[in-house]
XYZ file of C-alpha atoms in Angstrom:
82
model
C 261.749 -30.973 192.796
C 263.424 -28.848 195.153
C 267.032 -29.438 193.768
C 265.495 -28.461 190.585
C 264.284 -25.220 191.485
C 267.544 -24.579 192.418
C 269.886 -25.671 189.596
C 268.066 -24.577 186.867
C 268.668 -20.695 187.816
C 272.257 -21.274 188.806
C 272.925 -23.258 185.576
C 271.259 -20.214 183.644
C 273.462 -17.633 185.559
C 276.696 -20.234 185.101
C 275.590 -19.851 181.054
C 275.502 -15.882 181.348
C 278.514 -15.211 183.035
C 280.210 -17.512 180.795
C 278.858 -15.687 177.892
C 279.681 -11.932 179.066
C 283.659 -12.852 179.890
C 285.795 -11.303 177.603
C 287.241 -13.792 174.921
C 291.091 -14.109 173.632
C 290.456 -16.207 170.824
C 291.611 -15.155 167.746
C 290.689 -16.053 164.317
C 293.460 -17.989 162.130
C 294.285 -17.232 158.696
C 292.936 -18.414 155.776
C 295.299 -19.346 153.626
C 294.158 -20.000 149.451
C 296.244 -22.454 147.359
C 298.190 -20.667 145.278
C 299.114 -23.246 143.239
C 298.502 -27.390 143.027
C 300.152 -30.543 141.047
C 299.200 -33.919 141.714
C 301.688 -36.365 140.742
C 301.714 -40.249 141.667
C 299.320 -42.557 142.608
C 299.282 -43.020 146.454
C 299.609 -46.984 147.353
C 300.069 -48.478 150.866
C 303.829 -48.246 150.349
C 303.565 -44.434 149.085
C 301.445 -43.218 151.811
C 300.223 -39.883 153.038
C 303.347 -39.009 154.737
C 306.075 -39.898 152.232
C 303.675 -37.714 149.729
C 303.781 -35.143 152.301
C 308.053 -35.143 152.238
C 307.871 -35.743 148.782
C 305.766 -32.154 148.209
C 307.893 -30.297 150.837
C 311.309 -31.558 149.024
C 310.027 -30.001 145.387
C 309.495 -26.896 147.266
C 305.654 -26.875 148.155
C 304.192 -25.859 151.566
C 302.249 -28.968 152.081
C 300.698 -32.412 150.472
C 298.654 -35.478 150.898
C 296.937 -37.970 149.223
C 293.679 -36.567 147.665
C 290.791 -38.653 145.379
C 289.262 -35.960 142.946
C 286.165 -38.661 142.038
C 284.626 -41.441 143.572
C 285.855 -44.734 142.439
C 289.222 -43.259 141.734
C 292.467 -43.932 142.859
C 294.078 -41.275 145.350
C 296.840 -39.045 144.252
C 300.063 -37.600 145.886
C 298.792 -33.853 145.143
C 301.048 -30.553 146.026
C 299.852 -27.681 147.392
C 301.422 -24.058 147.702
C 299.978 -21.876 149.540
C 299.434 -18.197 149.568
């Protein structure tokens, strides 16, 4: 009980102090897609990553394999973004 009585407060002080320290985190940027085309059916031989060069060779930023509806295959799909 005694140990108790003693953490509780110092736990509760640990909390404040950690609250009132000045924080450098900074928010990131939120970035829209500008523009999207989904091309190929992805299969275990045309996988996320090949999709991904695939996109960035055409000239997108980015790309992966997305499903738009369950019970649908997924699709190499482009992105640019702005």
């Amino acid at each position: 009980m005694g140990y108790t009585k003693i953490l509780v407060p110092l736990f509760l002080v640990a909390i404040l102090v950690v609250s009132m320290s000045p924080q450098n985190a900074m928010a990131s940027e939120i970035k829209a897609i500008k523009e999207q085309k989904c091309t190929v059916p992805c299969t275990p031989s045309y996988e996320n990553l090949r999709c991904s060069v695939d996109c960035i060779t055409l000239g997108f930023s980015t790309g992966g394999c997305r499903i738009f509806f369950p019970h649908q295959p997924l699709y190499c799909c482009c992105f640019k973004l702005t």
